[in-house]
PDB file of C-alpha atoms in Angstrom:
ATOM      1  CA  MET A   1      -5.352-112.855-132.410  1.00 64.00           C
ATOM      2  CA  HIS A   2      -7.715-110.274-133.884  1.00 72.00           C
ATOM      3  CA  ALA A   3      -6.824-108.034-136.806  1.00 73.00           C
ATOM      4  CA  LEU A   4      -6.396-104.386-135.861  1.00 69.00           C
ATOM      5  CA  GLN A   5      -8.654-102.048-137.854  1.00 69.00           C
ATOM      6  CA  LEU A   6      -7.885 -98.332-137.928  1.00 62.00           C
ATOM      7  CA  ASP A   7     -10.292 -95.799-139.465  1.00 62.00           C
ATOM      8  CA  PHE A   8      -8.409 -92.579-140.203  1.00 58.00           C
ATOM      9  CA  ALA A   9     -11.286 -90.948-142.131  1.00 55.00           C
ATOM     10  CA  PRO A  10     -14.566 -91.507-140.299  1.00 57.00           C
ATOM     11  CA  ALA A  11     -17.784 -90.995-142.271  1.00 55.00           C
ATOM     12  CA  ALA A  12     -18.480 -87.563-140.721  1.00 52.00           C
ATOM     13  CA  VAL A  13     -15.086 -86.247-141.852  1.00 51.00           C
ATOM     14  CA  ALA A  14     -15.589 -87.715-145.320  1.00 53.00           C
ATOM     15  CA  ARG A  15     -18.960 -85.982-145.595  1.00 54.00           C
ATOM     16  CA  GLN A  16     -17.357 -82.677-144.562  1.00 59.00           C
ATOM     17  CA  GLY A  17     -14.698 -83.162-147.219  1.00 66.00           C
ATOM     18  CA  LEU A  18     -17.357 -83.702-149.857  1.00 68.00           C
ATOM     19  CA  ALA A  19     -19.255 -80.606-148.712  1.00 68.00           C
ATOM     20  CA  GLY A  20     -16.038 -78.602-148.855  1.00 72.00           C
ATOM     21  CA  ARG A  21     -15.360 -79.792-152.385  1.00 76.00           C
ATOM     22  CA  LEU A  22     -18.894 -78.902-153.454  1.00 77.00           C
ATOM     23  CA  ILE A  23     -18.526 -75.427-151.971  1.00 79.00           C
ATOM     24  CA  GLY A  24     -15.188 -75.055-153.749  1.00 77.00           C
ATOM     25  CA  ILE A  25     -16.709 -76.100-157.065  1.00 83.00           C
ATOM     26  CA  ALA A  26     -19.606 -73.681-156.562  1.00 81.00           C
ATOM     27  CA  LEU A  27     -17.183 -70.834-155.778  1.00 81.00           C
ATOM     28  CA  LEU A  28     -15.097 -71.701-158.834  1.00 82.00           C
ATOM     29  CA  ALA A  29     -18.212 -71.644-161.037  1.00 84.00           C
ATOM     30  CA  PHE A  30     -19.242 -68.299-159.536  1.00 81.00           C
ATOM     31  CA  ALA A  31     -15.759 -66.848-160.131  1.00 81.00           C
ATOM     32  CA  ALA A  32     -15.784 -68.080-163.747  1.00 83.00           C
ATOM     33  CA  ALA A  33     -19.202 -66.502-164.334  1.00 85.00           C
ATOM     34  CA  ALA A  34     -18.048 -63.230-162.756  1.00 83.00           C
ATOM     35  CA  ALA A  35     -14.921 -63.212-164.939  1.00 84.00           C
ATOM     36  CA  ALA A  36     -16.991 -63.856-168.066  1.00 85.00           C
ATOM     37  CA  LEU A  37     -19.338 -61.016-167.109  1.00 84.00           C
ATOM     38  CA  ALA A  38     -16.388 -58.684-166.534  1.00 84.00           C
ATOM     39  CA  VAL A  39     -14.919 -59.540-169.944  1.00 85.00           C
ATOM     40  CA  GLN A  40     -18.289 -58.959-171.612  1.00 87.00           C
ATOM     41  CA  GLN A  41     -18.717 -55.586-169.896  1.00 87.00           C
ATOM     42  CA  HIS A  42     -15.188 -54.592-170.869  1.00 86.00           C
ATOM     43  CA  GLU A  43     -15.882 -55.472-174.520  1.00 88.00           C
ATOM     44  CA  GLN A  44     -19.152 -53.508-174.458  1.00 88.00           C
ATOM     45  CA  ARG A  45     -17.408 -50.474-172.977  1.00 87.00           C
ATOM     46  CA  GLN A  46     -14.587 -50.736-175.503  1.00 87.00           C
ATOM     47  CA  THR A  47     -17.152 -50.889-178.323  1.00 87.00           C
ATOM     48  CA  GLY A  48     -18.840 -47.816-176.827  1.00 85.00           C
ATOM     49  CA  ILE A  49     -15.501 -45.984-176.664  1.00 86.00           C
ATOM     50  CA  ASP A  50     -14.721 -46.873-180.287  1.00 86.00           C
ATOM     51  CA  GLU A  51     -18.169 -45.714-181.386  1.00 85.00           C
ATOM     52  CA  LEU A  52     -17.882 -42.443-179.475  1.00 84.00           C
ATOM     53  CA  GLN A  53     -14.382 -41.879-180.847  1.00 85.00           C
ATOM     54  CA  SER A  54     -15.590 -42.336-184.434  1.00 85.00           C
ATOM     55  CA  ARG A  55     -18.504 -39.953-183.783  1.00 82.00           C
ATOM     56  CA  LEU A  56     -16.090 -37.446-182.282  1.00 82.00           C
ATOM     57  CA  ASP A  57     -13.793 -37.735-185.323  1.00 83.00           C
ATOM     58  CA  ARG A  58     -16.749 -37.184-187.677  1.00 82.00           C
ATOM     59  CA  MET A  59     -17.883 -34.145-185.689  1.00 78.00           C
ATOM     60  CA  GLN A  60     -14.406 -32.674-185.662  1.00 79.00           C
ATOM     61  CA  ARG A  61     -14.121 -33.138-189.438  1.00 80.00           C
ATOM     62  CA  ARG A  62     -17.471 -31.357-189.851  1.00 76.00           C
ATOM     63  CA  VAL A  63     -16.258 -28.468-187.713  1.00 74.00           C
ATOM     64  CA  GLN A  64     -13.107 -28.165-189.813  1.00 73.00           C
ATOM     65  CA  SER A  65     -14.838 -28.672-193.162  1.00 66.00           C
ATOM     66  CA  PRO A  66     -14.551 -26.027-195.915  1.00 53.00           C
ATOM     67  CA  ALA A  67     -18.286 -25.255-195.695  1.00 52.00           C
ATOM     68  CA  ASP A  68     -17.627 -23.588-192.353  1.00 48.00           C
ATOM     69  CA  ALA A  69     -14.689 -21.567-193.643  1.00 48.00           C
ATOM     70  CA  VAL A  70     -14.704 -17.794-193.346  1.00 48.00           C
ATOM     71  CA  ASP A  71     -13.804 -15.578-196.301  1.00 47.00           C
ATOM     72  CA  ASP A  72     -11.403 -12.623-196.212  1.00 45.00           C
ATOM     73  CA  ALA A  73     -14.144 -10.203-195.195  1.00 46.00           C
ATOM     74  CA  GLY A  74     -14.761 -12.206-192.013  1.00 49.00           C
ATOM     75  CA  SER A  75     -18.246 -13.404-192.939  1.00 49.00           C
ATOM     76  CA  ARG A  76     -19.416 -16.969-193.490  1.00 47.00           C
ATOM     77  CA  ARG A  77     -19.757 -18.222-197.020  1.00 48.00           C
ATOM     78  CA  ALA A  78     -23.165 -18.197-198.621  1.00 47.00           C
ATOM     79  CA  GLY A  79     -25.631 -20.816-197.472  1.00 48.00           C
ATOM     80  CA  THR A  80     -24.826 -20.703-193.763  1.00 51.00           C
ATOM     81  CA  GLY A  81     -26.032 -17.607-191.854  1.00 54.00           C
ATOM     82  CA  ALA A  82     -27.840 -17.794-188.477  1.00 59.00           C
ATOM     83  CA  ARG A  83     -28.687 -21.450-188.833  1.00 63.00           C
ATOM     84  CA  GLY A  84     -24.990 -22.253-189.264  1.00 66.00           C
ATOM     85  CA  ALA A  85     -24.153 -20.500-185.980  1.00 73.00           C
ATOM     86  CA  ASP A  86     -26.863 -22.511-184.173  1.00 76.00           C
ATOM     87  CA  ASP A  87     -25.520 -25.711-185.708  1.00 77.00           C
ATOM     88  CA  ASP A  88     -22.001 -24.806-184.571  1.00 80.00           C
ATOM     89  CA  ALA A  89     -23.190 -24.223-180.992  1.00 84.00           C
ATOM     90  CA  GLU A  90     -25.080 -27.530-180.994  1.00 84.00           C
ATOM     91  CA  LEU A  91     -22.065 -29.310-182.443  1.00 84.00           C
ATOM     92  CA  GLN A  92     -19.777 -27.833-179.783  1.00 85.00           C
ATOM     93  CA  ARG A  93     -22.209 -28.925-177.050  1.00 86.00           C
ATOM     94  CA  ARG A  94     -22.292 -32.465-178.450  1.00 85.00           C
ATOM     95  CA  LEU A  95     -18.509 -32.560-178.724  1.00 84.00           C
ATOM     96  CA  GLN A  96     -18.201 -31.587-175.067  1.00 83.00           C
ATOM     97  CA  GLN A  97     -20.686 -34.290-174.065  1.00 82.00           C
ATOM     98  CA  ALA A  98     -18.857 -36.899-176.147  1.00 81.00           C
ATOM     99  CA  ASN A  99     -15.514 -35.886-174.608  1.00 78.00           C
ATOM    100  CA  ALA A 100     -17.006 -36.159-171.102  1.00 74.00           C
ATOM    101  CA  VAL A 101     -18.279 -39.677-171.839  1.00 75.00           C
ATOM    102  CA  ILE A 102     -14.936 -40.698-173.337  1.00 73.00           C
ATOM    103  CA  ASP A 103     -13.122 -39.341-170.272  1.00 69.00           C
ATOM    104  CA  GLN A 104     -15.378 -41.374-167.959  1.00 67.00           C
ATOM    105  CA  LEU A 105     -14.938 -44.566-169.989  1.00 66.00           C
ATOM    106  CA  ALA A 106     -11.171 -44.145-170.199  1.00 67.00           C
ATOM    107  CA  VAL A 107     -10.765 -44.101-166.400  1.00 69.00           C
ATOM    108  CA  PRO A 108      -9.011 -47.259-165.103  1.00 70.00           C
ATOM    109  CA  TRP A 109     -11.933 -48.317-162.894  1.00 74.00           C
ATOM    110  CA  THR A 110     -10.536 -51.816-162.389  1.00 79.00           C
ATOM    111  CA  ARG A 111      -7.551 -50.446-160.440  1.00 79.00           C
ATOM    112  CA  LEU A 112      -9.853 -48.550-158.056  1.00 80.00           C
ATOM    113  CA  PHE A 113     -12.281 -51.437-157.606  1.00 82.00           C
ATOM    114  CA  GLY A 114      -9.397 -53.877-157.171  1.00 84.00           C
ATOM    115  CA  ALA A 115      -7.928 -51.719-154.392  1.00 84.00           C
ATOM    116  CA  ILE A 116     -11.251 -51.630-152.555  1.00 85.00           C
ATOM    117  CA  GLU A 117     -11.913 -55.349-153.022  1.00 87.00           C
ATOM    118  CA  ALA A 118      -8.439 -56.185-151.687  1.00 86.00           C
ATOM    119  CA  VAL A 119      -9.284 -54.735-148.268  1.00 87.00           C
ATOM    120  CA  PRO A 120     -10.740 -57.331-145.865  1.00 86.00           C
ATOM    121  CA  THR A 121     -14.142 -56.159-144.627  1.00 83.00           C
ATOM    122  CA  GLN A 122     -14.233 -58.118-141.324  1.00 85.00           C
ATOM    123  CA  GLY A 123     -17.803 -57.325-140.345  1.00 87.00           C
ATOM    124  CA  VAL A 124     -18.090 -54.177-142.455  1.00 90.00           C
ATOM    125  CA  VAL A 125     -20.764 -54.185-145.167  1.00 90.00           C
ATOM    126  CA  LEU A 126     -20.146 -51.851-148.110  1.00 89.00           C
ATOM    127  CA  GLN A 127     -23.325 -50.119-149.262  1.00 90.00           C
ATOM    128  CA  GLU A 128     -22.360 -47.363-151.665  1.00 88.00           C
ATOM    129  CA  LEU A 129     -19.304 -46.324-153.653  1.00 86.00           C
ATOM    130  CA  LEU A 130     -19.239 -42.836-155.207  1.00 85.00           C
ATOM    131  CA  PRO A 131     -16.052 -42.245-157.241  1.00 83.00           C
ATOM    132  CA  ASP A 132     -15.527 -38.894-158.951  1.00 81.00           C
ATOM    133  CA  ALA A 133     -12.884 -39.265-161.670  1.00 76.00           C
ATOM    134  CA  ARG A 134     -12.700 -35.538-162.444  1.00 76.00           C
ATOM    135  CA  ALA A 135     -12.035 -34.563-158.814  1.00 80.00           C
ATOM    136  CA  GLY A 136     -10.019 -37.700-158.087  1.00 81.00           C
ATOM    137  CA  SER A 137     -12.108 -38.354-154.993  1.00 85.00           C
ATOM    138  CA  LEU A 138     -13.995 -41.290-153.584  1.00 87.00           C
ATOM    139  CA  ARG A 139     -16.797 -41.515-151.008  1.00 92.00           C
ATOM    140  CA  LEU A 140     -17.690 -44.869-149.557  1.00 92.00           C
ATOM    141  CA  ARG A 141     -20.709 -45.619-147.317  1.00 93.00           C
ATOM    142  CA  ALA A 142     -20.795 -48.781-145.207  1.00 92.00           C
ATOM    143  CA  THR A 143     -22.176 -50.299-142.027  1.00 92.00           C
ATOM    144  CA  ALA A 144     -20.324 -51.864-139.121  1.00 91.00           C
ATOM    145  CA  PRO A 145     -21.359 -53.348-135.794  1.00 90.00           C
ATOM    146  CA  GLU A 146     -19.181 -50.923-133.801  1.00 90.00           C
ATOM    147  CA  LEU A 147     -17.085 -47.789-134.276  1.00 90.00           C
ATOM    148  CA  ASP A 148     -13.890 -49.815-133.746  1.00 91.00           C
ATOM    149  CA  SER A 149     -14.743 -51.920-136.818  1.00 91.00           C
ATOM    150  CA  ALA A 150     -15.312 -48.773-138.909  1.00 92.00           C
ATOM    151  CA  LEU A 151     -12.006 -47.260-137.758  1.00 93.00           C
ATOM    152  CA  ALA A 152     -10.128 -50.499-138.429  1.00 92.00           C
ATOM    153  CA  TYR A 153     -11.608 -50.712-141.942  1.00 92.00           C
ATOM    154  CA  THR A 154     -10.646 -47.081-142.605  1.00 92.00           C
ATOM    155  CA  ALA A 155      -7.096 -47.852-141.474  1.00 92.00           C
ATOM    156  CA  ARG A 156      -6.939 -50.885-143.801  1.00 91.00           C
ATOM    157  CA  LEU A 157      -8.177 -48.727-146.704  1.00 90.00           C
ATOM    158  CA  SER A 158      -5.488 -46.129-145.983  1.00 90.00           C
ATOM    159  CA  ARG A 159      -2.793 -48.774-146.531  1.00 90.00           C
ATOM    160  CA  GLN A 160      -3.885 -49.276-150.157  1.00 88.00           C
ATOM    161  CA  PRO A 161      -1.328 -47.678-152.530  1.00 86.00           C
ATOM    162  CA  ALA A 162      -4.064 -46.607-154.984  1.00 84.00           C
ATOM    163  CA  LEU A 163      -5.810 -44.506-152.309  1.00 87.00           C
ATOM    164  CA  GLY A 164      -4.647 -41.420-150.444  1.00 88.00           C
ATOM    165  CA  GLN A 165      -5.902 -39.138-147.674  1.00 91.00           C
ATOM    166  CA  VAL A 166      -8.316 -41.780-146.407  1.00 90.00           C
ATOM    167  CA  HIS A 167     -10.382 -40.573-143.463  1.00 91.00           C
ATOM    168  CA  LEU A 168     -13.657 -41.201-141.681  1.00 91.00           C
ATOM    169  CA  VAL A 169     -16.084 -38.382-142.528  1.00 92.00           C
ATOM    170  CA  SER A 170     -19.131 -39.305-140.461  1.00 91.00           C
ATOM    171  CA  TYR A 171     -20.785 -42.091-138.495  1.00 91.00           C
ATOM    172  CA  ALA A 172     -24.135 -42.626-136.775  1.00 90.00           C
ATOM    173  CA  ARG A 173     -26.332 -45.434-135.489  1.00 86.00           C
ATOM    174  CA  THR A 174     -29.312 -46.203-137.681  1.00 76.00           C
ATOM    175  CA  GLU A 175     -32.808 -45.835-136.272  1.00 68.00           C
ATOM    176  CA  ALA A 176     -33.964 -49.298-137.341  1.00 60.00           C
ATOM    177  CA  ALA A 177     -33.279 -52.116-134.899  1.00 48.00           C
ATOM    178  CA  ALA A 178     -30.752 -54.732-135.928  1.00 47.00           C
ATOM    179  CA  VAL A 179     -32.072 -58.180-136.806  1.00 52.00           C
ATOM    180  CA  SER A 180     -29.735 -60.389-134.793  1.00 51.00           C
ATOM    181  CA  THR A 181     -28.602 -58.035-132.016  1.00 54.00           C
ATOM    182  CA  ASP A 182     -30.163 -55.502-129.747  1.00 61.00           C
ATOM    183  CA  ARG A 183     -28.094 -52.679-131.244  1.00 74.00           C
ATOM    184  CA  ALA A 184     -28.613 -51.060-134.620  1.00 82.00           C
ATOM    185  CA  PRO A 185     -25.640 -51.086-137.033  1.00 88.00           C
ATOM    186  CA  LEU A 186     -23.343 -48.108-137.319  1.00 90.00           C
ATOM    187  CA  VAL A 187     -23.495 -46.332-140.693  1.00 93.00           C
ATOM    188  CA  PHE A 188     -20.273 -44.544-141.615  1.00 93.00           C
ATOM    189  CA  MET A 189     -18.819 -42.593-144.544  1.00 94.00           C
ATOM    190  CA  VAL A 190     -15.170 -42.697-145.651  1.00 94.00           C
ATOM    191  CA  GLN A 191     -13.592 -40.220-148.058  1.00 93.00           C
ATOM    192  CA  ALA A 192     -10.352 -40.720-150.001  1.00 91.00           C
ATOM    193  CA  THR A 193      -8.432 -39.456-152.987  1.00 89.00           C
ATOM    194  CA  TRP A 194      -7.251 -41.576-155.914  1.00 81.00           C
ATOM    195  CA  GLN A 195      -5.439 -41.058-159.171  1.00 74.00           C
ATOM    196  CA  PRO A 196      -7.818 -41.840-162.057  1.00 65.00           C
ATOM    197  CA  ARG A 197      -5.001 -41.659-164.616  1.00 60.00           C
TER     198      ARG A 197
END
């Protein structure tokens, strides 16, 4: 009687398993590198915010300093004059610029980007993201093979809690021929609102 030999993992399947593990390891390494980059960017932005805040505090102390005080007659103390008024205008302009930068850096961008990344693209290729934190609006440009894909993506975006009033603004076929098909991709624009605070 011959011994029965069963092979439950043929060589082809074993090779596929190894390839899958290698792909998994590569994806894990990519995710770790992306996380490290995100942490580094966050630290750089936080350093920038701290630096801008200290500059803003120094500027505000200069504006409120006794050298800029006005006497009882309503005129500036000696030593200021026209140059002091120009300095005050320049200081105010710089304070406004610093406040605008601080406002932009203080926006919770990760919540917005996380909401967009959570939406499955399914054939849609994102090309441009234009958030406006002051207006609380977002414009997104992408390509899709067909209008149905663009509409489905817009519907998936509208289900994100961080986004509101999501709608398709425009769509058109591009003039350039597509590489793998006989039809050019559809370029479309989506607009939405979001709460930056």
